[in-house]
Amino acid sequence: MNKRIWLIYGEDEPPQGPYWSKRVSILARRAHDLGVEVSSIGIKQAEQRVFSKQDLFFYRITHRSIPRIALRERIEMLNGGFLFNRCGERLGNKLAFYQFAQKHNLPIPPTCSDQEWKERGQNVFKGPYLVKKSLSSQGSGIWRVDDPLLVENYIDKMADRCVVQQLKILSPISDIRILMVGDRAVGSMRRVLNDSSSGEFRANLSLGLSTAKSYTPSSKILSLARSFMKLSKLDFVGLDFIKTKDGYLFLESNLSPGLEGISSLDSCIPERVLEALFERAKNHEQ
């Protein structure tokens, strides 16, 4: 059976809309280069047809940083096809990830929800603190707070739920991204802040202050990543870790991981992602 990718767009965007997402663009263009048929289709038209079980669905996941939940729900109801992360845990925000990690005893820095902080007071754990907006990405919506008396002020300023997390001081400031499809690690990198003395505490590449570096994951971090994938039953995730004196700690999960930085280190990553997703589509149950 021929492999096929469908780029599904909503009524509010033109057919080329899905290509506005760098992740979708990188995967779709690589698929085209590999001879995979790539087609665009509107959601209304898609709702009127039957798709092969092994067809992959991609869509523009956010618009102006707002998740397109209604479009995703319609895609999830289509007849056939494979939308990654259709099943499994809904871990698309920091609060949900914290609650999942707590439930399954995954190693994370000392963390609490906004409500837990208010209930327990300022002695939950030692600072410095990061106040993280639950629905945020690419390093935005995160504030460093050194004074525990000020944490609640930042919580109250949020227009969203948030988590409070202990900031681990690392030298150099860095984190690790492991790209997983099922139990298969398809890519990895280390993001290192260019100037750890600048006062910046985020290593996100999107901020333009860090460098992506090649990284070979250890058996320990791969074991943690595979445990997460097994517990969450998700298909495609970017997992962020830090390495401390206490070992590897999860930071968060990204259910729509970017590929631009990581594929600049290894041009084969998009192909490995596609191969693994097609294999997941082949084996999944409708």
Coordinates of C-alpha atoms in Angstrom, one line a residue:
M1 CA 0.0 0.0 0.0
N2 CA 1.3 3.4 -1.0
K3 CA 2.2 5.8 1.9
R4 CA 0.3 9.0 2.0
I5 CA 0.2 12.2 4.1
W6 CA -2.8 14.5 4.3
L7 CA -2.4 18.2 5.3
I8 CA -5.7 19.1 6.8
Y9 CA -6.8 22.7 7.0
G10 CA -9.8 24.4 8.6
E11 CA -12.4 26.7 7.2
D12 CA -10.4 29.6 8.6
E13 CA -7.2 29.0 6.6
P14 CA -6.2 28.6 2.9
P15 CA -5.0 25.2 1.6
Q16 CA -1.3 26.1 2.2
G17 CA -2.1 26.8 5.9
P18 CA -0.5 23.7 7.4
Y19 CA 2.9 24.7 5.8
W20 CA 3.0 27.7 8.2
S21 CA 4.1 25.3 10.8
K22 CA 7.8 24.6 10.6
R23 CA 7.4 21.1 12.0
V24 CA 4.7 20.2 9.4
S25 CA 6.7 21.8 6.6
I26 CA 9.9 19.9 7.4
L27 CA 8.1 16.6 7.6
A28 CA 5.9 17.2 4.5
R29 CA 8.8 18.3 2.3
R30 CA 11.0 15.5 3.4
A31 CA 8.1 13.0 2.7
H32 CA 7.7 14.5 -0.7
D33 CA 11.5 14.1 -1.4
L34 CA 11.1 10.4 -0.4
G35 CA 8.3 9.9 -2.9
V36 CA 5.5 9.9 -0.4
E37 CA 2.3 11.4 -1.8
V38 CA 1.5 14.6 0.1
S39 CA -2.0 16.2 -0.4
S40 CA -3.9 19.1 1.2
I41 CA -7.6 18.7 2.1
G42 CA -10.1 20.8 3.9
I43 CA -11.7 19.5 7.0
K44 CA -15.2 19.5 5.5
Q45 CA -14.1 17.5 2.5
A46 CA -12.1 15.1 4.8
E47 CA -15.3 14.5 6.8
Q48 CA -17.0 13.1 3.7
R49 CA -14.4 10.4 2.8
V50 CA -12.8 7.3 4.0
F51 CA -9.0 7.2 4.5
S52 CA -6.6 4.3 4.5
K53 CA -5.6 3.2 8.0
Q54 CA -2.0 4.0 7.3
D55 CA -2.5 7.6 6.0
L56 CA -0.9 10.2 8.2
F57 CA -2.7 13.3 9.2
F58 CA -0.9 16.6 9.9
Y59 CA -2.5 20.0 10.7
R60 CA -1.5 23.4 12.0
I61 CA -1.7 22.7 15.7
T62 CA -1.8 26.3 16.9
H63 CA -2.8 29.7 15.6
R64 CA -1.1 32.7 17.3
S65 CA 0.0 30.3 20.0
I66 CA -3.6 29.2 20.7
P67 CA -4.2 25.4 20.4
R68 CA -6.7 24.6 17.6
I69 CA -8.7 22.2 19.8
A70 CA -11.9 22.3 17.8
L71 CA -10.1 21.4 14.5
R72 CA -8.2 18.6 16.2
E73 CA -11.4 17.1 17.6
R74 CA -12.9 17.0 14.1
I75 CA -9.8 15.3 12.7
E76 CA -9.9 12.8 15.5
M77 CA -13.4 11.8 14.3
L78 CA -12.4 11.2 10.7
N79 CA -13.0 7.8 9.2
G80 CA -9.6 6.1 9.1
G81 CA -6.1 7.6 9.0
F82 CA -3.7 8.2 11.8
L83 CA -3.3 11.4 13.8
F84 CA -0.4 11.0 16.2
N85 CA -1.3 11.4 19.9
R86 CA -4.9 10.9 19.1
C87 CA -4.9 8.4 22.0
G88 CA -3.0 8.5 25.2
E89 CA -2.6 11.1 27.9
R90 CA -3.5 14.8 27.3
L91 CA -0.2 16.3 28.4
G92 CA -0.1 19.4 26.2
N93 CA 0.4 21.8 29.1
K94 CA 2.8 22.1 32.1
L95 CA 0.2 21.5 34.8
A96 CA -1.0 18.3 33.2
F97 CA 2.6 17.1 32.8
Y98 CA 3.3 17.9 36.5
Q99 CA 0.2 16.0 37.6
F100 CA 1.2 13.0 35.4
A101 CA 4.7 13.0 36.7
Q102 CA 3.5 13.1 40.3
K103 CA 1.1 10.3 39.7
H104 CA 3.7 8.0 38.2
N105 CA 6.7 9.1 40.4
L106 CA 8.7 10.4 37.5
P107 CA 11.8 12.3 38.6
I108 CA 11.2 16.1 38.3
P109 CA 12.6 19.1 40.1
P110 CA 10.6 20.1 43.2
T111 CA 7.3 21.4 41.8
C112 CA 3.8 22.3 42.8
S113 CA 0.7 23.7 41.2
D114 CA -0.4 27.3 41.8
Q115 CA -3.2 26.1 44.1
E116 CA -0.8 23.9 46.1
W117 CA 1.5 26.9 46.6
K118 CA -1.3 29.0 48.0
E119 CA -2.5 26.2 50.2
R120 CA 0.9 25.3 51.6
G121 CA 2.5 28.7 51.9
Q122 CA 5.9 29.8 50.9
N123 CA 7.8 26.9 52.6
V124 CA 6.9 24.3 50.0
F125 CA 10.5 24.0 48.8
K126 CA 13.5 26.3 48.5
G127 CA 14.1 28.7 45.7
P128 CA 15.0 30.2 43.3
Y129 CA 11.7 29.6 41.7
L130 CA 10.3 29.4 38.2
V131 CA 6.6 30.4 37.8
K132 CA 5.5 28.7 34.6
K133 CA 2.3 29.5 32.7
S134 CA 0.6 26.2 32.0
L135 CA -0.2 26.9 28.4
S136 CA 3.1 28.3 27.2
S137 CA 5.9 27.3 24.8
Q138 CA 9.3 28.3 23.4
G139 CA 10.4 29.8 26.7
S140 CA 7.6 32.4 26.9
G141 CA 5.4 32.7 30.0
I142 CA 8.1 31.7 32.5
W143 CA 9.4 34.0 35.2
R144 CA 12.3 33.6 37.7
V145 CA 11.4 34.7 41.2
D146 CA 14.1 34.7 43.9
D147 CA 11.9 35.9 46.8
P148 CA 9.3 33.3 48.0
L149 CA 7.1 36.2 49.2
L150 CA 6.7 37.4 45.6
V151 CA 5.8 34.0 44.1
E152 CA 2.1 34.4 44.8
N153 CA 2.1 37.9 43.2
Y154 CA 3.3 36.3 39.9
I155 CA 0.7 33.5 40.3
D156 CA -2.1 36.1 40.6
K157 CA -0.9 38.0 37.5
M158 CA -1.4 34.9 35.4
A159 CA -4.4 34.7 33.0
D160 CA -4.0 30.9 33.2
R161 CA -3.1 28.1 35.6
C162 CA 0.5 27.7 36.3
V163 CA 3.1 25.6 38.1
V164 CA 5.9 26.7 40.5
Q165 CA 9.2 24.8 40.1
Q166 CA 12.6 25.0 41.8
L167 CA 15.2 26.4 39.4
K168 CA 18.2 24.1 39.2
I169 CA 21.4 26.1 38.8
L170 CA 23.5 24.4 36.2
S171 CA 26.8 25.4 34.6
P172 CA 26.6 25.8 31.7
I173 CA 22.8 26.4 31.6
S174 CA 21.5 23.7 29.4
D175 CA 18.9 21.0 28.9
I176 CA 18.4 17.9 26.8
R177 CA 15.8 17.1 24.2
I178 CA 15.0 13.5 23.4
L179 CA 12.6 13.0 20.4
M180 CA 10.5 9.9 20.8
V181 CA 8.1 8.0 18.5
G182 CA 6.7 5.2 20.6
D183 CA 9.6 3.5 22.3
R184 CA 12.0 4.6 19.6
A185 CA 14.4 7.5 20.1
V186 CA 14.6 9.2 16.7
G187 CA 16.7 12.2 17.7
S188 CA 18.4 14.0 20.5
M189 CA 20.3 17.2 21.2
R190 CA 21.6 19.3 24.0
R191 CA 20.7 23.0 24.1
V192 CA 23.3 25.2 25.7
L193 CA 23.0 28.8 26.7
N194 CA 25.7 30.8 24.9
D195 CA 26.4 33.0 28.0
S196 CA 25.5 31.5 31.3
S197 CA 26.5 34.7 33.1
S198 CA 23.9 36.8 31.3
G199 CA 21.2 36.2 33.8
E200 CA 19.1 34.3 31.3
F201 CA 17.9 30.9 32.7
R202 CA 16.2 29.5 29.6
A203 CA 18.0 27.4 27.0
N204 CA 15.2 27.4 24.4
L205 CA 16.6 27.8 20.8
S206 CA 13.6 29.9 19.8
L207 CA 15.0 32.7 22.0
G208 CA 18.1 32.9 19.9
L209 CA 20.5 32.8 22.9
S210 CA 21.4 29.1 22.8
T211 CA 23.1 26.7 20.6
A212 CA 22.0 23.2 19.6
K213 CA 24.8 20.6 20.2
S214 CA 25.0 16.9 19.3
Y215 CA 24.1 14.6 22.1
T216 CA 24.3 10.8 22.5
P217 CA 21.7 9.7 25.1
S218 CA 22.8 7.4 27.8
S219 CA 20.9 4.2 28.6
K220 CA 19.6 5.8 31.8
I221 CA 17.9 8.7 30.0
L222 CA 16.6 6.4 27.3
S223 CA 15.1 4.2 30.0
L224 CA 13.3 7.2 31.5
A225 CA 12.0 8.3 28.1
R226 CA 10.7 4.9 27.2
S227 CA 9.0 4.6 30.6
F228 CA 7.2 7.9 29.9
M229 CA 6.1 6.7 26.5
K230 CA 4.8 3.5 27.9
L231 CA 2.9 5.2 30.7
S232 CA 1.5 7.9 28.5
K233 CA 0.6 5.8 25.5
L234 CA 1.5 8.7 23.2
D235 CA 3.0 8.4 19.7
F236 CA 5.3 11.4 19.1
V237 CA 6.8 13.5 21.9
G238 CA 9.7 15.8 22.6
L239 CA 10.9 15.1 26.2
D240 CA 13.1 17.7 28.0
F241 CA 15.5 16.8 30.7
I242 CA 18.2 18.3 32.8
K243 CA 21.1 16.5 34.3
T244 CA 21.8 17.3 38.0
K245 CA 23.9 15.8 40.8
D246 CA 20.7 13.8 41.6
G247 CA 20.5 12.3 38.1
Y248 CA 18.3 13.1 35.1
L249 CA 15.1 15.0 35.8
F250 CA 12.2 15.5 33.5
L251 CA 11.2 19.2 32.8
E252 CA 8.3 18.8 30.4
S253 CA 6.8 17.0 27.4
N254 CA 6.1 18.7 24.1
L255 CA 3.4 17.0 22.1
S256 CA 4.2 19.0 19.0
P257 CA 8.0 19.1 19.0
G258 CA 9.8 21.4 16.7
L259 CA 12.3 19.9 14.3
E260 CA 14.2 22.9 12.9
G261 CA 17.0 23.0 15.5
I262 CA 17.4 19.3 16.1
S263 CA 17.4 18.4 12.4
S264 CA 20.1 20.9 11.7
L265 CA 22.4 18.5 13.7
D266 CA 21.2 15.4 12.0
S267 CA 19.4 15.7 8.6
C268 CA 18.1 12.1 8.9
I269 CA 15.8 12.9 11.8
P270 CA 12.8 13.9 9.7
E271 CA 13.0 10.7 7.8
R272 CA 13.3 8.6 11.0
V273 CA 10.3 10.4 12.4
L274 CA 8.3 9.7 9.3
E275 CA 9.3 6.0 9.2
A276 CA 8.4 5.5 12.8
L277 CA 5.1 7.3 12.5
F278 CA 4.1 5.2 9.4
E279 CA 5.0 2.1 11.5
R280 CA 2.8 3.3 14.3
A281 CA 0.0 3.9 11.8
K282 CA 0.4 0.4 10.4
N283 CA 0.1 -1.2 13.8
H284 CA -2.5 1.0 15.5
E285 CA -6.1 -0.1 16.0
Q286 CA -8.9 2.1 14.7

